């Protein structure tokens, strides 16, 4: 009696757990989802006394462990130009693991080499996924700064809200670091947290150590205003003596330097004692202004002096305000 046997091994079933809802993204990373059950059964076929026979081995089930990996990148194309005051840095966090995971965030403004350090006001997540921080719309994270649970390969935009100090000068730079680490744990690649993964699987630290850091940068765009005041005289005799009856023409130059612009620029001056304002002499850049409060930019009177509203003025601009007085007799 002769027996001919043939043996086969096959993957009978791969059963994946339900995908996590919220903050999901198309699958990008290679690998099997954490918690997936891989079932394997071997088969043997043989002839025994002319009769075909088949036997199966026992089924071996392997549950795929959860891999802990994360990356953080800056979404700003370069140092953002920021005035003194509030600014926003934008980062992207990606769950590079194969299972759902939350991440704890750590912003750091005290980066070595900074010309100045900003103040961290808050950390927010992009609630409506439009990539732009919107006050009152995007969720401000509370301490500890922990993201929602992200599905495998999900991405999350994170905003770091900062304040540029008044002491920052034009052109100075500052870096802000944003760190992220898996809530389940971090460590050297291969570190295992028994039973901490999906459906009781192990959680295993991947190549990133389950932590990552990226830097965003700011460059201070500070505009400053320098006022330069000059006077020219014309006396009743055609000369330039400061005698009673002479007319003094005051010129106030507002020079804006630095970068960016200033807003709500207003130039004021008093009428000097011993002089009288010449009605209708107020001007901005040689353009006449009325003395009364109306639609134009200026007002003038002996009592209140002169006031000229320039408004927004970009760096590099020069605006000149002029008015005349006579020296009292």
XYZ file of C-alpha atoms in Angstrom:
329
model
C 0.000 0.000 0.000
C 1.449 3.359 -1.026
C 0.584 6.737 0.490
C 1.250 9.975 -1.425
C 1.104 13.128 0.699
C 1.021 16.797 -0.193
C 1.251 19.549 2.446
C -0.019 23.141 2.176
C 0.154 26.140 4.494
C -2.253 29.004 3.982
C -3.437 32.225 5.620
C -7.042 31.412 6.199
C -8.262 34.696 7.701
C -7.061 38.206 8.448
C -9.468 39.992 10.777
C -8.936 43.715 11.351
C -10.532 45.735 14.187
C -12.892 48.630 13.455
C -11.123 51.812 12.412
C -11.141 54.724 14.821
C -13.443 57.584 13.847
C -12.336 61.210 13.906
C -9.149 62.867 12.642
C -8.723 60.013 10.170
C -6.642 60.216 7.018
C -6.084 57.896 4.055
C -3.786 54.998 4.900
C -0.235 55.996 4.124
C 2.089 53.780 6.116
C 2.894 50.219 5.201
C 1.887 47.463 7.590
C -1.128 45.798 9.138
C -3.458 47.638 11.492
C -2.827 47.056 15.192
C -5.131 44.435 16.701
C -5.563 42.569 13.436
C -5.882 38.811 13.952
C -3.841 36.755 11.496
C -5.057 33.148 11.490
C -2.998 30.436 9.830
C -3.913 26.772 9.210
C -1.833 24.117 7.448
C -3.440 21.441 5.233
C -2.144 18.013 4.214
C -3.600 15.986 1.317
C -2.708 12.348 0.783
C -3.942 9.057 -0.671
C -4.466 6.196 1.712
C -5.328 2.823 0.187
C -6.469 4.603 -2.946
C -8.693 6.982 -1.059
C -7.924 10.767 -1.060
C -7.596 12.124 2.446
C -7.275 15.664 3.839
C -6.264 16.760 7.319
C -5.866 20.220 8.791
C -3.469 21.355 11.445
C -4.530 23.369 14.425
C -5.074 27.091 13.664
C -2.427 29.508 14.909
C -3.662 33.038 15.649
C -1.351 36.043 15.859
C -2.611 39.442 17.034
C -0.658 42.321 15.408
C 0.937 44.553 18.031
C 0.573 48.330 18.055
C 3.553 50.288 16.755
C 4.189 53.681 18.391
C 5.630 56.247 15.974
C 5.102 59.983 15.410
C 6.452 62.878 13.330
C 6.085 66.642 13.756
C 6.812 69.193 11.022
C 6.498 72.956 10.685
C 3.930 74.028 8.102
C 5.330 77.565 7.895
C 7.364 77.990 4.711
C 10.025 79.916 6.614
C 10.358 82.326 9.520
C 7.052 84.148 9.880
C 7.180 87.937 9.981
C 5.760 89.056 13.308
C 5.203 92.419 14.926
C 5.459 92.935 18.653
C 2.389 91.262 20.085
C 0.530 88.102 19.165
C 1.611 85.637 16.457
C 0.786 82.052 15.425
C 3.118 79.201 14.442
C 1.647 76.222 12.566
C 2.753 72.582 12.853
C 1.550 69.197 11.600
C 1.578 66.072 13.756
C 1.260 62.658 12.080
C 0.538 59.369 13.840
C 3.005 57.144 12.000
C 1.994 54.089 13.994
C -0.465 51.374 12.973
C -3.013 51.977 15.708
C -4.960 54.705 17.489
C -2.865 56.916 19.751
C -3.002 60.273 21.545
C 0.051 62.484 21.888
C 1.194 64.881 24.595
C 2.554 68.193 23.282
C 5.356 70.296 24.754
C 6.061 73.772 23.333
C 9.434 75.350 24.147
C 10.253 79.008 23.533
C 13.695 79.004 25.190
C 15.666 77.675 22.225
C 19.428 78.209 22.280
C 20.565 80.908 19.871
C 17.352 82.963 19.942
C 17.719 86.731 19.687
C 14.603 86.959 21.867
C 12.197 84.493 23.459
C 8.472 84.677 22.863
C 5.838 83.909 25.485
C 3.715 80.807 24.827
C 0.067 81.870 25.193
C -1.650 78.606 24.274
C -1.645 75.532 22.032
C -4.674 74.856 19.810
C -5.764 72.227 17.296
C -7.341 72.949 13.924
C -10.974 72.090 14.693
C -12.353 72.756 11.195
C -9.281 71.558 9.234
C -8.857 74.777 7.247
C -5.200 75.284 8.187
C -5.718 78.759 9.642
C -6.036 79.623 13.315
C -9.423 81.101 14.166
C -10.003 82.483 17.633
C -13.138 81.030 19.182
C -13.312 78.245 16.592
C -10.173 76.161 17.054
C -9.925 74.173 20.280
C -7.487 75.427 22.907
C -5.855 72.486 24.678
C -5.734 72.462 28.459
C -2.951 71.065 30.625
C -1.667 68.440 30.022
C -1.575 69.385 26.358
C -2.927 66.160 24.900
C -4.326 65.647 21.412
C -7.442 63.632 20.666
C -6.808 59.986 19.838
C -5.604 59.842 16.229
C -6.166 56.900 13.911
C -3.179 55.281 12.230
C -1.710 57.685 9.641
C -4.002 60.524 10.774
C -2.651 64.062 10.635
C -3.469 66.965 12.923
C -2.675 70.655 12.474
C -1.454 72.248 15.692
C -1.196 75.997 16.353
C 1.245 77.432 18.894
C 0.043 80.881 19.954
C 2.853 83.188 21.050
C 3.493 86.799 22.022
C 6.508 88.697 20.664
C 7.967 90.897 23.451
C 8.137 94.680 23.207
C 11.930 94.465 23.472
C 12.300 92.644 20.134
C 13.994 94.807 17.537
C 13.617 94.746 13.783
C 15.159 91.730 12.077
C 15.791 89.667 15.215
C 14.833 85.977 15.046
C 13.384 83.467 17.471
C 12.694 79.721 17.294
C 9.932 77.790 19.043
C 10.126 74.000 19.369
C 7.073 71.753 19.524
C 7.567 68.265 20.907
C 5.100 65.358 20.765
C 5.253 61.995 22.511
C 2.918 59.023 22.526
C 0.741 58.899 25.629
C 1.191 55.114 25.821
C 4.936 55.577 26.237
C 8.282 56.328 24.633
C 11.698 54.730 24.625
C 14.329 53.096 22.502
C 13.006 51.373 19.369
C 11.683 47.971 20.338
C 10.663 48.971 23.855
C 7.490 47.012 24.649
C 4.514 47.970 26.808
C 2.795 44.670 27.488
C -0.960 44.671 26.904
C -1.068 48.419 26.248
C -1.968 48.154 22.563
C -5.231 47.634 20.693
C -7.460 44.861 22.089
C -4.807 43.842 24.596
C -1.964 43.568 22.116
C 1.453 44.851 23.085
C 2.499 48.387 22.204
C 5.981 48.508 20.677
C 8.053 51.659 20.221
C 9.017 52.293 16.587
C 11.997 53.939 14.943
C 11.091 57.478 16.086
C 11.152 56.477 19.739
C 7.463 57.513 19.809
C 8.529 61.122 20.168
C 9.413 63.912 17.762
C 10.250 67.625 17.767
C 10.054 70.344 15.114
C 10.926 74.024 15.147
C 9.042 77.027 13.889
C 10.715 80.410 13.488
C 9.782 84.079 13.698
C 11.541 87.197 12.487
C 10.655 90.426 14.234
C 9.186 92.985 11.848
C 9.307 96.131 13.916
C 8.617 99.547 12.461
C 9.567 102.645 14.437
C 8.803 106.323 13.986
C 11.262 109.161 14.300
C 9.963 112.725 14.485
C 12.203 115.520 13.232
C 10.990 119.089 13.776
C 12.415 122.153 12.065
C 11.444 125.806 11.721
C 11.973 128.513 9.119
C 11.469 132.257 9.816
C 10.325 135.190 7.732
C 10.355 138.622 9.375
C 8.394 141.712 8.230
C 11.528 143.124 6.636
C 12.161 140.164 4.339
C 14.796 138.629 6.570
C 14.902 135.646 8.886
C 14.983 137.346 12.277
C 12.747 136.143 15.112
C 11.173 139.524 15.808
C 7.568 140.328 16.726
C 5.411 140.038 13.634
C 7.667 137.407 12.060
C 6.102 134.200 10.695
C 7.492 130.849 11.833
C 6.780 127.807 9.661
C 7.127 124.544 11.585
C 7.751 121.271 9.717
C 7.365 117.939 11.510
C 8.710 114.943 9.588
C 7.501 111.494 10.598
C 10.028 108.959 9.273
C 9.040 105.275 9.521
C 11.961 102.824 9.633
C 12.397 99.087 10.104
C 10.038 96.649 8.395
C 6.318 96.142 8.317
C 4.256 99.209 9.110
C 2.830 101.275 11.945
C -0.869 101.832 12.463
C -2.943 104.727 13.787
C -0.108 107.247 13.478
C -1.176 110.692 14.756
C 1.095 113.768 14.888
C 0.248 116.506 17.401
C 1.878 119.752 18.496
C 1.026 122.700 20.685
C 1.045 126.343 19.615
C 4.102 127.851 21.354
C 3.500 130.503 24.000
C 4.005 134.009 22.624
C 2.779 133.023 19.173
C -0.569 132.844 17.365
C -1.621 130.145 14.918
C -2.070 131.300 11.317
C -5.539 130.066 10.292
C -5.604 127.719 7.292
C -1.860 127.027 7.362
C -2.048 123.373 8.408
C -0.908 120.914 5.726
C 0.078 117.253 5.259
C 2.673 116.581 2.564
C 1.966 120.075 1.166
C -1.743 119.271 0.884
C -3.860 121.818 2.751
C -6.059 120.698 5.663
C -8.974 122.478 7.270
C -8.698 123.634 10.863
C -12.025 122.164 11.998
C -12.888 118.556 12.769
C -14.328 117.222 9.500
C -13.612 114.625 6.847
C -9.930 115.490 6.370
C -7.049 114.433 8.605
C -6.359 117.638 10.537
C -7.538 120.050 13.191
C -5.875 123.209 14.451
C -6.547 126.026 16.938
C -4.623 128.292 19.299
C -6.074 126.489 22.306
C -5.730 122.845 21.283
C -2.759 123.037 18.943
C -2.578 120.931 15.787
C -3.425 117.278 15.220
C -2.978 115.310 12.002
C -4.088 111.672 11.626
C -1.775 109.824 9.228
C -3.105 106.329 9.984
C -1.173 103.335 8.594
C 2.345 104.068 7.406
C 4.719 101.449 5.940
C 8.401 101.279 6.803
C 10.424 103.572 4.574
C 7.702 106.209 4.298
C 8.101 109.890 5.141
C 5.188 112.145 5.985
C 5.522 115.900 6.611
C 3.138 118.070 8.645
C 3.488 121.843 8.409
C 1.787 124.806 10.080
C 2.512 128.473 10.667
C 2.448 130.834 13.625
C 3.228 134.544 14.036
C 5.343 135.926 16.879
C 3.084 138.157 18.936
C 3.705 141.896 18.996
